[in-house]
Short mmCIF file of C-alpha atoms in Angstrom, two decimals:
data_model
loop_
_atom_site.label_atom_id
_atom_site.label_comp_id
_atom_site.label_asym_id
_atom_site.label_seq_id
_atom_site.Cartn_x
_atom_site.Cartn_y
_atom_site.Cartn_z
CA MET A 27 8.72 15.72 16.09
CA LEU A 28 11.65 14.22 17.30
CA GLU A 29 12.04 11.19 15.48
CA LYS A 30 13.41 7.58 17.74
CA THR A 31 13.48 6.04 14.29
CA THR A 32 12.86 7.06 10.88
CA ARG A 33 11.67 3.22 9.62
CA MET A 34 9.40 3.14 12.27
CA ASN A 35 7.77 6.62 12.16
CA TYR A 36 7.38 5.66 8.08
CA LEU A 37 6.13 2.83 8.92
CA PHE A 38 3.19 4.10 10.99
CA ASP A 39 2.37 5.99 8.73
CA PHE A 40 1.87 3.90 5.79
CA TYR A 41 0.08 1.07 8.37
CA GLN A 42 -1.40 2.81 11.11
CA ALA A 43 -5.11 2.81 9.55
CA LEU A 44 -4.66 -1.30 10.44
CA LEU A 45 -3.89 -0.18 13.93
CA THR A 46 -6.40 -0.52 16.83
CA PRO A 47 -7.10 2.68 17.90
CA LYS A 48 -5.01 2.20 21.49
CA GLN A 49 -2.42 0.66 19.62
CA ARG A 50 -2.25 3.80 17.48
CA SER A 51 -2.72 6.43 20.76
CA TYR A 52 0.09 4.65 22.04
CA MET A 53 2.36 5.07 18.68
CA GLU A 54 1.76 8.62 18.34
CA MET A 55 2.79 9.57 21.78
CA TYR A 56 5.92 7.49 21.69
CA TYR A 57 6.94 8.19 17.95
CA LEU A 58 5.52 11.05 17.11
CA GLU A 59 4.77 13.25 20.80
CA ASP A 60 8.34 11.78 21.80
CA TYR A 61 6.41 10.86 24.82
CA SER A 62 8.84 8.52 27.36
CA LEU A 63 7.16 4.36 28.50
CA GLY A 64 6.32 6.51 31.93
CA GLU A 65 4.80 8.68 30.83
CA ILE A 66 2.03 6.74 28.34
CA SER A 67 1.65 4.63 31.55
CA GLU A 68 1.15 7.66 33.60
CA GLU A 69 -1.57 9.08 30.49
CA ALA A 70 -3.27 5.33 29.82
CA GLU A 71 -3.44 4.45 33.39
CA VAL A 72 -1.46 1.26 32.40
CA SER A 73 1.56 -0.56 33.49
CA ARG A 74 4.91 1.13 31.51
CA GLN A 75 5.37 -2.63 30.98
CA ALA A 76 2.12 -2.95 29.16
CA VAL A 77 2.75 0.21 27.74
CA TYR A 78 6.20 -1.27 26.35
CA ASP A 79 4.48 -5.05 25.26
CA ASN A 80 1.46 -3.39 23.47
CA ILE A 81 4.29 -1.10 21.38
CA LYS A 82 6.85 -3.95 20.68
CA ARG A 83 3.72 -6.06 19.39
CA THR A 84 2.50 -3.21 17.28
CA GLU A 85 5.93 -2.45 15.90
CA THR A 86 6.26 -6.40 14.87
CA MET A 87 2.32 -5.66 12.94
CA LEU A 88 3.92 -3.02 11.35
CA GLU A 89 7.50 -5.16 9.98
CA THR A 90 4.64 -7.89 9.55
CA TYR A 91 3.16 -5.33 6.88
CA GLU A 92 5.83 -4.43 5.59
CA ALA A 93 7.13 -7.60 4.71
CA LYS A 94 3.77 -8.11 2.62
CA LEU A 95 3.02 -5.16 1.04
CA CYS A 96 6.24 -3.30 0.62
CA LEU A 97 4.76 0.38 0.92
CA TYR A 98 7.89 1.91 2.29
CA GLU A 99 9.97 -0.20 -0.06
CA ARG A 100 7.95 1.25 -2.76
CA PHE A 101 7.92 4.67 -1.91
CA GLN A 102 11.63 4.70 -1.68
CA GLN A 103 12.09 3.34 -4.58
CA ARG A 104 8.85 5.65 -6.71
CA PHE A 105 11.27 8.96 -4.36
CA SER A 106 14.45 7.93 -6.02
CA LEU A 107 12.66 7.62 -9.48
CA ILE A 108 11.14 10.87 -9.43
CA LYS A 109 14.55 12.37 -8.11
CA GLU A 110 16.23 11.24 -11.20
CA LEU A 111 13.65 11.91 -13.00
CA GLU A 112 13.03 15.93 -11.97
CA THR A 113 17.63 15.89 -12.95
CA ALA A 114 16.98 13.47 -16.40
CA ILE A 115 14.24 16.86 -17.17
CA ASP A 116 16.49 19.78 -16.07
CA ASN A 117 19.32 18.18 -18.20
CA LYS A 118 17.07 17.51 -21.37
CA GLU A 119 17.96 13.65 -21.70
CA GLU A 120 15.83 12.42 -23.52
CA LYS A 121 16.45 8.83 -23.04
CA LEU A 122 17.04 9.14 -19.44
CA ILE A 123 13.50 10.73 -19.00
CA SER A 124 11.71 7.91 -20.93
CA ASP A 125 13.58 5.01 -18.97
CA THR A 126 13.06 6.32 -15.91
CA LEU A 127 9.11 7.44 -16.36
CA ARG A 128 8.93 3.72 -17.94
CA GLN A 129 10.80 2.27 -14.48
CA LEU A 130 8.01 4.56 -12.42
CA LYS A 131 4.91 3.08 -14.40
CA GLU A 132 6.18 -0.79 -13.33
CA LEU A 133 6.71 0.02 -9.91
CA ASP A 134 2.97 -0.48 -9.33
CA MET B 20 -7.33 -13.36 -18.66
CA LEU B 21 -11.65 -12.60 -18.65
CA GLU B 22 -11.66 -10.41 -15.91
CA LYS B 23 -15.21 -11.03 -14.03
CA THR B 24 -14.61 -7.30 -12.82
CA THR B 25 -11.69 -5.15 -13.30
CA ARG B 26 -11.70 -3.10 -10.05
CA MET B 27 -11.47 -7.22 -8.01
CA ASN B 28 -8.54 -7.62 -9.86
CA TYR B 29 -7.10 -4.69 -8.59
CA LEU B 30 -7.58 -4.85 -5.43
CA PHE B 31 -6.72 -8.74 -4.91
CA ASP B 32 -3.34 -7.74 -7.28
CA PHE B 33 -2.96 -5.26 -4.27
CA TYR B 34 -4.00 -6.57 -1.39
CA GLN B 35 -3.72 -10.82 -1.85
CA ALA B 36 -0.67 -11.20 0.56
CA LEU B 37 -3.09 -10.13 3.24
CA LEU B 38 -5.32 -13.23 2.32
CA THR B 39 -4.46 -16.69 3.61
CA PRO B 40 -3.59 -19.46 0.84
CA LYS B 41 -6.91 -20.74 0.69
CA GLN B 42 -8.82 -17.21 -0.22
CA ARG B 43 -5.66 -16.44 -2.53
CA SER B 44 -6.81 -20.35 -3.97
CA TYR B 45 -10.43 -19.23 -4.60
CA MET B 46 -9.89 -16.15 -5.87
CA GLU B 47 -7.35 -17.02 -8.10
CA MET B 48 -9.25 -19.87 -9.85
CA TYR B 49 -12.55 -17.59 -9.85
CA TYR B 50 -11.28 -14.37 -10.99
CA LEU B 51 -7.68 -14.58 -12.85
CA GLU B 52 -8.53 -18.17 -14.41
CA ASP B 53 -12.41 -17.93 -14.95
CA TYR B 54 -13.33 -20.79 -13.26
CA SER B 55 -17.14 -20.77 -12.33
CA LEU B 56 -17.81 -21.93 -8.40
CA GLY B 57 -19.19 -25.22 -9.53
CA GLU B 58 -15.63 -26.16 -10.89
CA ILE B 59 -13.51 -24.81 -8.03
CA SER B 60 -16.24 -27.00 -5.58
CA GLU B 61 -15.13 -29.90 -7.71
CA GLU B 62 -11.66 -28.84 -7.57
CA ALA B 63 -11.40 -28.02 -3.91
CA GLU B 64 -13.70 -31.38 -3.05
CA VAL B 65 -15.89 -28.30 -0.70
CA SER B 66 -19.21 -27.38 -1.66
CA ARG B 67 -20.37 -24.54 -3.87
CA GLN B 68 -21.71 -23.00 -1.19
CA ALA B 69 -18.48 -22.87 0.64
CA VAL B 70 -16.78 -21.75 -1.84
CA TYR B 71 -19.32 -19.17 -2.83
CA ASP B 72 -19.40 -17.68 1.01
CA ASN B 73 -15.26 -17.92 1.08
CA ILE B 74 -15.22 -15.97 -1.97
CA LYS B 75 -18.01 -13.10 -1.09
CA ARG B 76 -15.93 -12.71 2.59
CA THR B 77 -12.36 -12.00 0.91
CA GLU B 78 -14.11 -9.67 -1.48
CA THR B 79 -15.52 -7.78 1.51
CA MET B 80 -12.18 -7.99 3.20
CA LEU B 81 -10.51 -6.69 0.47
CA GLU B 82 -12.74 -3.66 0.04
CA THR B 83 -12.09 -2.78 3.90
CA TYR B 84 -8.16 -2.88 2.77
CA GLU B 85 -8.49 -0.51 0.31
CA ALA B 86 -10.95 2.06 2.12
CA LYS B 87 -7.74 1.92 5.23
CA LEU B 88 -5.07 1.78 2.84
CA CYS B 89 -6.19 2.95 -0.76
CA LEU B 90 -3.55 1.49 -2.29
CA TYR B 91 -5.72 0.85 -5.66
CA GLU B 92 -6.98 4.52 -5.38
CA ARG B 93 -3.59 6.01 -4.89
CA PHE B 94 -2.07 3.82 -7.98
CA GLN B 95 -4.93 5.10 -10.24
CA GLN B 96 -4.49 8.88 -9.27
CA ARG B 97 -0.35 8.11 -9.87
CA PHE B 98 -0.90 6.89 -13.23
CA SER B 99 -3.15 9.46 -14.61
CA LEU B 100 -0.13 11.52 -13.06
CA ILE B 101 2.35 9.95 -14.96
CA LYS B 102 0.30 9.82 -18.14
CA GLU B 103 -0.42 13.80 -17.60
CA LEU B 104 3.80 14.31 -17.26
CA GLU B 105 4.22 12.82 -19.95
CA THR B 106 2.17 15.27 -22.17
CA ALA B 107 3.49 17.94 -20.52
CA ILE B 108 6.77 16.57 -21.42
CA ASP B 109 6.23 15.76 -25.05
CA ASN B 110 5.02 18.99 -25.47
CA LYS B 111 8.03 21.24 -23.36
CA GLU B 112 5.62 22.74 -21.07
CA GLU B 113 7.97 23.50 -18.24
CA LYS B 114 4.91 24.60 -15.63
CA LEU B 115 2.75 21.60 -16.49
CA ILE B 116 5.79 19.38 -15.80
CA SER B 117 6.52 20.72 -13.00
CA ASP B 118 2.89 21.02 -11.39
CA THR B 119 2.87 17.49 -11.92
CA LEU B 120 6.23 15.88 -11.04
CA ARG B 121 5.29 18.35 -7.76
CA GLN B 122 1.75 16.69 -7.78
CA LEU B 123 3.18 13.09 -7.79
CA LYS B 124 5.71 13.25 -4.96
CA GLU B 125 2.77 14.93 -2.65
CA LEU B 126 0.71 11.43 -3.59
CA ASP B 127 2.93 9.36 -1.37
#
């Protein structure tokens, strides 16, 4: 998978269930399968401009969902805490283990 | 806080950012502050039926978001895994610790 932007890939992953089938299909082609706008426009038999507008609108929607629900931000926080916890467990640092577990629970 | 239903309280907590201010306000009064429909209707100066319809529609929206994004379901899965992990750490069960950590990471 070529990544045009990592962030947009993650946002798509978290919020794709809230998109329409058409939005999902353009985003998949553009972000996951690395099609160009021209290729998507041929595939979907619409103008390149229509594809571009649809993708731009979808990107804005994904950012709006993220501003409201913060799923990607929380995922990143959880991911770092789990890594810290693994290190703390490996090093048998009991105080750090319980602190990190507490933080993990508070994240939700 | 009196809980009319625990599930609806959680769903409201997870998805309230996606509701309109009016929907949020009725749901807060009804679910968090335990107002009756009659009390909300007096407070908001609308009919009891209008309040009821709004709350029912909002409940359906929250269930639709949950069917798509599964935030409450994932929260419950994460919560049990963290509890299992705590027990495994207390009992120093290394294999269970690493299994549970792996499952926690795979949840996202």
